[in-house]
Amino acid sequence: MKYIDVEQVNKNMSPRIFKNNLAKSIFFVAAIFGLLVLITLIYRVFSDSIGWIDINFLMSKLSTDAERAGIFGAIMGTVWLMVVVAPVTIFLGVGTAIYLEEYAKKGRVRNIIQTNISNLAGVPSVVFGILGLTVFVRAMGLGNIILAGGLTMALLILPIVVVASQEAIRAVPQFLREASYGMGATKWQTIKNIVLPAAIPGISTGVILSLSRAIGETAPLVVIGIPALIIPIPDSVFDKFTIMPMQIYYWTIDSALVDEYANLAAATIVILLIILFLMNSIAIIIRNKFQKRF
Amino acid sequence: MGLKNNKEKINVRDMIEKNKNSFNLNSVTEKVIPYILLGIAAVSIITTIGIVFTLLSETISFFQAVPFWDFYTGTELKPLGDDAKFGILPLLTGTILSTLIAVAVAIPIGLMTAIFLSEYASEQLRKFLKPILEILAGIPTIVYGFFAFTFVTPLLRSFIPALDPTNILSPGLVMGIMIIPMVASLSEDAMSSVPNSMREGALALGATKLEVTFKVILPAAISGIIASFVLAISRAIGETMIVTIASGSNKAFSFNITESMQTMTAYIVEVTGGEAAAGTTLYYSLYAVAMTLFVFTLVMNLIAQYISRKFREEY
Amino acid sequence: MDKESSSLNQYSSANAFKNADTGNNIVYDTQDLNLWYGQTHALKNIILPIYEQEVTAIIGPSGCGKSTYLKTLNRMVELVPGVRTSGTIKYRNKDILDKSFKVEELRTKVGMVFQKPNPFPKSIYDNIAYGPRIHGIRNKKVLDQIVEKSLRGAYIWDEVKDRLKENAYSLSGGQQQRICIARCLAIEPDVILMDEPTSALDPKSTLKVEELIEKLKKDYSIIIVTHNMQQAARISDKTAFFLNGEVIEYADTNFLFSTPKDKRTEDYITGRFG
C-alpha cells in the first residue's frame, strides 16, 4: 500500500502555490509601505516649505512675525551644541570602547559596564533630560545654557558611540596587533599607533551617525527648558540657545494659532533633513571607502 | 651577535638601548592608562547611578506628599490649583493606548517587511529597501510629530469627523510607522541568522516559501522576533515628541482614542516646560512619573535582552 | 633573576654552551618547558638548545605545538587567554619566562615574521620606521637611513624605492612578506622567528623569501616553523621534529633527513602521515 496519495498531493499543489504568491504580494506591499510613507512625508514637508526657504530665512534671527522669522540662531545653537557634544562624546565613547575591547578582562567588571551600556541605550531620551535638568542645570547651577544641553546630549548618545567604536576596534585584525607586539611595542603604543588609526573610519562613521541623532533630538532639551523665543545669537558655550528641533516644536504647536508657523516648521524641517542627509552621506562614504582594506 | 657589514655607521641597537630611559617613562604611561580608561568607562555607570539616584530621591519626596497607593490607583490628575490631585492612571492609559496603537501598526508591517526582505526579496530589491528603512529610522521624532499633527490628524478627521484636533489615535499610528524599521531590521537579523541548511532542507521537500517561512524560519527565529517586539514596545512607551505635539494635554481618565490624552512622557514635557518651582508637589510629581516610565522601559529592555541572549545560544 | 637562574641550572642535554662543530653560541636554551591552553597540554617537557647564526627549522604535523613553541620564544603566546607555562627558556642566559623579564625588551631583540603577511595599513616607509619610532628614534635622517638599510637587507629596496609613500597593501603578497621581514630588520634583532612565512605565498615568492633567509643567516639566528619538509631540508642547519607537543628528534638537518633515528620521524618525513 502507498502512504502518499500522489493525486491528493497534486490536488493540493495549486492552492499552496497560490497562497504563497498571495502572501508574497502582501509582504511586498508591507515592505514598500515604509517607502510610501517616506515619499508622503517628504512631499508634504517640501510642499509646505516652498517659498519659505531663502537666504533671509537662513540668516535672520527669530521673530514672532512669520514673514521676518529666520533660523540663524537655531542653526548656530545646533553648531554650538555640537561643539560640546562631539568632543565629550568622542572622548568618553572611544575611551570606554578601548577599555572594554583592549583592557578589560572577560569577567565581572566588563559584564557590568557592557550590560549597563545596553540598558542606558534603552532609557527614553526624556529621562536623560530630567538627569540634565536636575544635575547640570540645577545642582551644578549651570542654567539652561549650551554647556548643560551639550553634556546631557553627550550622555544620551554615549551608548551608541561606545557600541560603534567597540565594533570598529574589534574589526581591527588581530594580526596587526601581533605584528606590533612582535616589534617590542607596548600595549598602549600598539593601541595608539595601530589599533586606533585602523579603527578610525569605523569610529567616525559611528560618531557622525550618533551626532546626527543628537542634532535631531528634541525631548531632552525641552525638559532642560529652552525658552520659546530667543533673540540673541549664541557665541559661547555659556550662552542660552535654541536649536532647530526646538523651533520646529514651537512653530508646530503654535501653528494652531498662526497658520504660517506650519510653513516655518516645514522649512526648518527641510533644512534639518538636508543637514542630516549630508551627515549620513558622509558616514556612508567613509564606511564604503574603508570597507575591507585588509 | 651578527656584525652588519654596512657602509652607514648607524647602530640601531645602541640607539634603542640609549632610549631606554624614556622607555621607563613609557612603562609609567603603560601602568596609568588602564586606570584612566577605566575611569572613562565608569562614566556610563555613573550616569546610570545618577539617573536612578535623582529619580529615586525626588520620588521619595513625592510619596511623602501623595501616598503611593493613591498615586498608582488615582484616576484623577489635576496638578494645579488648591485641590490638586495626583493619580497616574490617566497618563498610564494614554501611554498604554498610544503604545498599543503603535504596536498594532509596527508589529505586523515590520514583521511582514522582515519576512519579505529575508525570504522573498531579490538582492537588488533588498539593496533598495534596506536604506529606505534606515532613512525612516533616522528621521527625527520631531519631524514625525509635525507629520502627525499637520498631516495625519487632518487626514483622519476627513474620515472620522468625531476625531479631536489633538487625539491619541494619530500620534499612535505615526509612532507605529516610526518603529517599523526597528521591528523590521531586528526581526530580519533574527531570520537571516537561521542557517540556510534548514531553509534548503524544507524547500527540497517541495515546501513553498510561505510554508518554509511559517513552519521553519519563524519558529527558529521566534525569540529574536519577540525580542524585537518587546524593544518596539519599550521604544513606544518612551517616545515623547510625537505624543506631546499631536495628542495634547487632556488629563481625563478615558479610553476614547479619538480624544486628546496625555502620556507620561508628554506630562514630563509639560511640567518642565512650565518651569515648576522646585519643592512643590507638582515638581516632585515629575520625578514620580519619570521613575515609573524608567522602570517600565528598563523592565522591557531587560526582558528583550534575556530573550535574545537565550536566542544566541540556540545555534 | 640571576640567582634564580643559577639555582635552576640543571642542564641535561645542553651542558655545552657552544656547538661542538661550529663553535656557535647557544641563543635559546629551553629546559623542561610545559605549556597548557586551559586543560590542553600543548607542549610537553621540551628540551631544545638553539644556536646562533644558524637556521633552525621546526617541523611536524598541524597541531603538534610547533607554532606554539615559536610563539613562546617571544612570549607572544601570552596573548591567548588561559595559557600557563612551566620550565625555563633562557635567551642569552636569562630566563624569559621569569615574570620580571620585560616582554617588550625581549621582542625588541627577537623579531617575528608571521604566517600571513601582516604589514600595517600604512605606507611602506612607515611600516619599516614603525619599530625604530616606537623605540624612540625620531630623527628623520636616521630613519631614512634605517629604512633604506632594512629594505636593502630584505632585498626589496630596488622594487619599492620609488614608492615608499604608497600603502604597503598595494604590494603583492610576496613583496608584503619581504616588507614584514624588512620591518623586522629595522630594529636589528638578534633572532628572527618565522612562523610558516611562505605558506600564504605562491612558489615564485616562496623562492625569493627562501633566498632571503639564506642571506640573512650570516647575521641573524633564524628559527623557522614550516610544514614544508623540502623547505626545511633546503634552508635549515638544524631541524627539530615535533609531534603531539613533544620534541621527537632534533639533529643536523642533513642527518635528520637522511638517517632519522626515530621511527615516527621517518614516517613523517617519508610522508606516511601528517
PDB file of N, CA and C in Angstrom, chain C residues 39-91:
ATOM      1  N   GLN C  39      42.942  23.363  29.702  1.00  0.00           N
ATOM      2  CA  GLN C  39      43.180  21.977  30.105  1.00  0.00           C
ATOM      3  C   GLN C  39      44.107  21.240  29.138  1.00  0.00           C
ATOM      4  N   THR C  40      44.302  21.842  27.947  1.00  0.00           N
ATOM      5  CA  THR C  40      45.081  21.129  26.922  1.00  0.00           C
ATOM      6  C   THR C  40      46.572  21.269  27.176  1.00  0.00           C
ATOM      7  N   HIS C  41      47.245  20.149  27.233  1.00  0.00           N
ATOM      8  CA  HIS C  41      48.681  20.156  27.458  1.00  0.00           C
ATOM      9  C   HIS C  41      49.365  20.244  26.091  1.00  0.00           C
ATOM     10  N   ALA C  42      49.755  21.454  25.699  1.00  0.00           N
ATOM     11  CA  ALA C  42      50.166  21.664  24.310  1.00  0.00           C
ATOM     12  C   ALA C  42      51.654  21.423  24.090  1.00  0.00           C
ATOM     13  N   LEU C  43      52.490  21.692  25.086  1.00  0.00           N
ATOM     14  CA  LEU C  43      53.923  21.413  24.955  1.00  0.00           C
ATOM     15  C   LEU C  43      54.353  20.583  26.159  1.00  0.00           C
ATOM     16  N   LYS C  44      55.107  19.502  25.870  1.00  0.00           N
ATOM     17  CA  LYS C  44      55.450  18.587  26.959  1.00  0.00           C
ATOM     18  C   LYS C  44      56.960  18.427  27.079  1.00  0.00           C
ATOM     19  N   ASN C  45      57.482  18.872  28.192  1.00  0.00           N
ATOM     20  CA  ASN C  45      58.903  18.666  28.538  1.00  0.00           C
ATOM     21  C   ASN C  45      59.857  18.947  27.381  1.00  0.00           C
ATOM     22  N   ILE C  46      59.715  20.120  26.806  1.00  0.00           N
ATOM     23  CA  ILE C  46      60.572  20.463  25.669  1.00  0.00           C
ATOM     24  C   ILE C  46      61.982  20.781  26.177  1.00  0.00           C
ATOM     25  N   ILE C  47      62.968  20.119  25.583  1.00  0.00           N
ATOM     26  CA  ILE C  47      64.365  20.445  25.858  1.00  0.00           C
ATOM     27  C   ILE C  47      64.997  20.698  24.500  1.00  0.00           C
ATOM     28  N   LEU C  48      65.497  21.909  24.285  1.00  0.00           N
ATOM     29  CA  LEU C  48      65.940  22.262  22.947  1.00  0.00           C
ATOM     30  C   LEU C  48      66.965  23.387  22.997  1.00  0.00           C
ATOM     31  N   PRO C  49      68.237  23.126  22.680  1.00  0.00           N
ATOM     32  CA  PRO C  49      69.203  24.216  22.569  1.00  0.00           C
ATOM     33  C   PRO C  49      69.235  24.723  21.126  1.00  0.00           C
ATOM     34  N   ILE C  50      69.144  26.030  20.971  1.00  0.00           N
ATOM     35  CA  ILE C  50      69.163  26.595  19.624  1.00  0.00           C
ATOM     36  C   ILE C  50      70.382  27.501  19.505  1.00  0.00           C
ATOM     37  N   TYR C  51      71.130  27.321  18.400  1.00  0.00           N
ATOM     38  CA  TYR C  51      72.411  28.016  18.261  1.00  0.00           C
ATOM     39  C   TYR C  51      72.273  29.238  17.396  1.00  0.00           C
ATOM     40  N   GLU C  52      73.176  30.211  17.652  1.00  0.00           N
ATOM     41  CA  GLU C  52      73.099  31.456  16.892  1.00  0.00           C
ATOM     42  C   GLU C  52      73.695  31.286  15.499  1.00  0.00           C
ATOM     43  N   GLN C  53      73.317  32.185  14.648  1.00  0.00           N
ATOM     44  CA  GLN C  53      73.776  32.200  13.250  1.00  0.00           C
ATOM     45  C   GLN C  53      73.545  30.887  12.529  1.00  0.00           C
ATOM     46  N   GLU C  54      72.452  30.279  12.886  1.00  0.00           N
ATOM     47  CA  GLU C  54      72.031  29.088  12.162  1.00  0.00           C
ATOM     48  C   GLU C  54      70.552  29.243  11.846  1.00  0.00           C
ATOM     49  N   VAL C  55      70.119  28.444  10.882  1.00  0.00           N
ATOM     50  CA  VAL C  55      68.686  28.365  10.664  1.00  0.00           C
ATOM     51  C   VAL C  55      68.210  27.073  11.306  1.00  0.00           C
ATOM     52  N   THR C  56      67.311  27.238  12.274  1.00  0.00           N
ATOM     53  CA  THR C  56      66.755  26.063  12.926  1.00  0.00           C
ATOM     54  C   THR C  56      65.326  25.888  12.430  1.00  0.00           C
ATOM     55  N   ALA C  57      65.036  24.750  11.853  1.00  0.00           N
ATOM     56  CA  ALA C  57      63.681  24.512  11.358  1.00  0.00           C
ATOM     57  C   ALA C  57      62.920  23.674  12.368  1.00  0.00           C
ATOM     58  N   ILE C  58      61.650  23.995  12.514  1.00  0.00           N
ATOM     59  CA  ILE C  58      60.782  23.176  13.365  1.00  0.00           C
ATOM     60  C   ILE C  58      59.699  22.614  12.473  1.00  0.00           C
ATOM     61  N   ILE C  59      59.639  21.301  12.378  1.00  0.00           N
ATOM     62  CA  ILE C  59      58.644  20.675  11.514  1.00  0.00           C
ATOM     63  C   ILE C  59      57.740  19.776  12.342  1.00  0.00           C
ATOM     64  N   GLY C  60      56.658  19.369  11.716  1.00  0.00           N
ATOM     65  CA  GLY C  60      55.714  18.489  12.402  1.00  0.00           C
ATOM     66  C   GLY C  60      54.331  18.708  11.837  1.00  0.00           C
ATOM     67  N   PRO C  61      53.428  17.750  12.062  1.00  0.00           N
ATOM     68  CA  PRO C  61      52.070  17.901  11.540  1.00  0.00           C
ATOM     69  C   PRO C  61      51.332  19.036  12.250  1.00  0.00           C
ATOM     70  N   SER C  62      50.217  19.503  11.662  1.00  0.00           N
ATOM     71  CA  SER C  62      49.493  20.602  12.306  1.00  0.00           C
ATOM     72  C   SER C  62      48.980  20.160  13.665  1.00  0.00           C
ATOM     73  N   GLY C  63      49.005  21.103  14.598  1.00  0.00           N
ATOM     74  CA  GLY C  63      48.564  20.807  15.949  1.00  0.00           C
ATOM     75  C   GLY C  63      49.623  20.136  16.794  1.00  0.00           C
ATOM     76  N   CYS C  64      50.869  20.065  16.297  1.00  0.00           N
ATOM     77  CA  CYS C  64      51.907  19.375  17.066  1.00  0.00           C
ATOM     78  C   CYS C  64      52.561  20.305  18.074  1.00  0.00           C
ATOM     79  N   GLY C  65      52.214  21.598  18.038  1.00  0.00           N
ATOM     80  CA  GLY C  65      52.781  22.531  19.015  1.00  0.00           C
ATOM     81  C   GLY C  65      53.939  23.340  18.474  1.00  0.00           C
ATOM     82  N   LYS C  66      54.258  23.194  17.171  1.00  0.00           N
ATOM     83  CA  LYS C  66      55.445  23.885  16.674  1.00  0.00           C
ATOM     84  C   LYS C  66      55.267  25.403  16.672  1.00  0.00           C
ATOM     85  N   SER C  67      54.069  25.869  16.263  1.00  0.00           N
ATOM     86  CA  SER C  67      53.825  27.313  16.285  1.00  0.00           C
ATOM     87  C   SER C  67      53.758  27.829  17.720  1.00  0.00           C
ATOM     88  N   THR C  68      53.117  27.052  18.569  1.00  0.00           N
ATOM     89  CA  THR C  68      53.024  27.438  19.973  1.00  0.00           C
ATOM     90  C   THR C  68      54.418  27.623  20.570  1.00  0.00           C
ATOM     91  N   TYR C  69      55.300  26.674  20.242  1.00  0.00           N
ATOM     92  CA  TYR C  69      56.665  26.784  20.777  1.00  0.00           C
ATOM     93  C   TYR C  69      57.331  28.055  20.271  1.00  0.00           C
ATOM     94  N   LEU C  70      57.183  28.318  18.971  1.00  0.00           N
ATOM     95  CA  LEU C  70      57.803  29.513  18.397  1.00  0.00           C
ATOM     96  C   LEU C  70      57.287  30.767  19.092  1.00  0.00           C
ATOM     97  N   LYS C  71      55.966  30.792  19.341  1.00  0.00           N
ATOM     98  CA  LYS C  71      55.377  31.980  19.957  1.00  0.00           C
ATOM     99  C   LYS C  71      55.740  32.090  21.436  1.00  0.00           C
ATOM    100  N   THR C  72      56.179  30.992  22.013  1.00  0.00           N
ATOM    101  CA  THR C  72      56.647  31.065  23.391  1.00  0.00           C
ATOM    102  C   THR C  72      58.012  31.757  23.447  1.00  0.00           C
ATOM    103  N   LEU C  73      58.775  31.622  22.361  1.00  0.00           N
ATOM    104  CA  LEU C  73      60.128  32.169  22.354  1.00  0.00           C
ATOM    105  C   LEU C  73      60.135  33.701  22.404  1.00  0.00           C
ATOM    106  N   ASN C  74      59.038  34.355  21.971  1.00  0.00           N
ATOM    107  CA  ASN C  74      58.959  35.808  22.218  1.00  0.00           C
ATOM    108  C   ASN C  74      57.731  36.143  23.068  1.00  0.00           C
ATOM    109  N   ARG C  75      57.248  35.135  23.737  1.00  0.00           N
ATOM    110  CA  ARG C  75      56.118  35.259  24.677  1.00  0.00           C
ATOM    111  C   ARG C  75      54.866  35.840  24.030  1.00  0.00           C
ATOM    112  N   MET C  76      54.770  35.677  22.725  1.00  0.00           N
ATOM    113  CA  MET C  76      53.563  36.095  22.032  1.00  0.00           C
ATOM    114  C   MET C  76      52.395  35.202  22.426  1.00  0.00           C
ATOM    115  N   VAL C  77      52.711  34.020  22.891  1.00  0.00           N
ATOM    116  CA  VAL C  77      51.693  33.043  23.250  1.00  0.00           C
ATOM    117  C   VAL C  77      50.807  33.570  24.381  1.00  0.00           C
ATOM    118  N   GLU C  78      51.347  34.540  25.115  1.00  0.00           N
ATOM    119  CA  GLU C  78      50.565  35.102  26.233  1.00  0.00           C
ATOM    120  C   GLU C  78      49.328  35.849  25.785  1.00  0.00           C
ATOM    121  N   LEU C  79      49.258  36.192  24.494  1.00  0.00           N
ATOM    122  CA  LEU C  79      48.072  36.898  24.005  1.00  0.00           C
ATOM    123  C   LEU C  79      46.846  35.996  24.031  1.00  0.00           C
ATOM    124  N   VAL C  80      47.078  34.687  24.078  1.00  0.00           N
ATOM    125  CA  VAL C  80      45.960  33.753  24.190  1.00  0.00           C
ATOM    126  C   VAL C  80      45.564  33.676  25.661  1.00  0.00           C
ATOM    127  N   PRO C  81      44.294  33.945  25.985  1.00  0.00           N
ATOM    128  CA  PRO C  81      43.918  33.869  27.400  1.00  0.00           C
ATOM    129  C   PRO C  81      44.005  32.434  27.923  1.00  0.00           C
ATOM    130  N   GLY C  82      44.375  32.317  29.180  1.00  0.00           N
ATOM    131  CA  GLY C  82      44.368  30.991  29.818  1.00  0.00           C
ATOM    132  C   GLY C  82      45.587  30.138  29.517  1.00  0.00           C
ATOM    133  N   VAL C  83      46.715  30.771  29.175  1.00  0.00           N
ATOM    134  CA  VAL C  83      47.925  29.996  28.904  1.00  0.00           C
ATOM    135  C   VAL C  83      48.768  29.913  30.170  1.00  0.00           C
ATOM    136  N   ARG C  84      49.271  28.700  30.484  1.00  0.00           N
ATOM    137  CA  ARG C  84      50.175  28.539  31.622  1.00  0.00           C
ATOM    138  C   ARG C  84      51.436  27.848  31.134  1.00  0.00           C
ATOM    139  N   THR C  85      52.557  28.196  31.732  1.00  0.00           N
ATOM    140  CA  THR C  85      53.804  27.526  31.351  1.00  0.00           C
ATOM    141  C   THR C  85      54.550  27.092  32.603  1.00  0.00           C
ATOM    142  N   SER C  86      55.448  26.102  32.422  1.00  0.00           N
ATOM    143  CA  SER C  86      56.414  25.793  33.469  1.00  0.00           C
ATOM    144  C   SER C  86      57.730  25.464  32.787  1.00  0.00           C
ATOM    145  N   GLY C  87      58.823  25.468  33.554  1.00  0.00           N
ATOM    146  CA  GLY C  87      60.140  25.232  32.969  1.00  0.00           C
ATOM    147  C   GLY C  87      60.819  26.557  32.648  1.00  0.00           C
ATOM    148  N   THR C  88      61.938  26.496  31.939  1.00  0.00           N
ATOM    149  CA  THR C  88      62.651  27.728  31.630  1.00  0.00           C
ATOM    150  C   THR C  88      63.007  27.774  30.148  1.00  0.00           C
ATOM    151  N   ILE C  89      63.002  29.010  29.638  1.00  0.00           N
ATOM    152  CA  ILE C  89      63.601  29.239  28.332  1.00  0.00           C
ATOM    153  C   ILE C  89      64.632  30.326  28.551  1.00  0.00           C
ATOM    154  N   LYS C  90      65.908  29.982  28.378  1.00  0.00           N
ATOM    155  CA  LYS C  90      66.930  31.015  28.562  1.00  0.00           C
ATOM    156  C   LYS C  90      67.283  31.595  27.217  1.00  0.00           C
ATOM    157  N   TYR C  91      67.118  32.915  27.134  1.00  0.00           N
ATOM    158  CA  TYR C  91      67.566  33.621  25.960  1.00  0.00           C
ATOM    159  C   TYR C  91      68.832  34.354  26.371  1.00  0.00           C
TER     160      TYR C  91
END
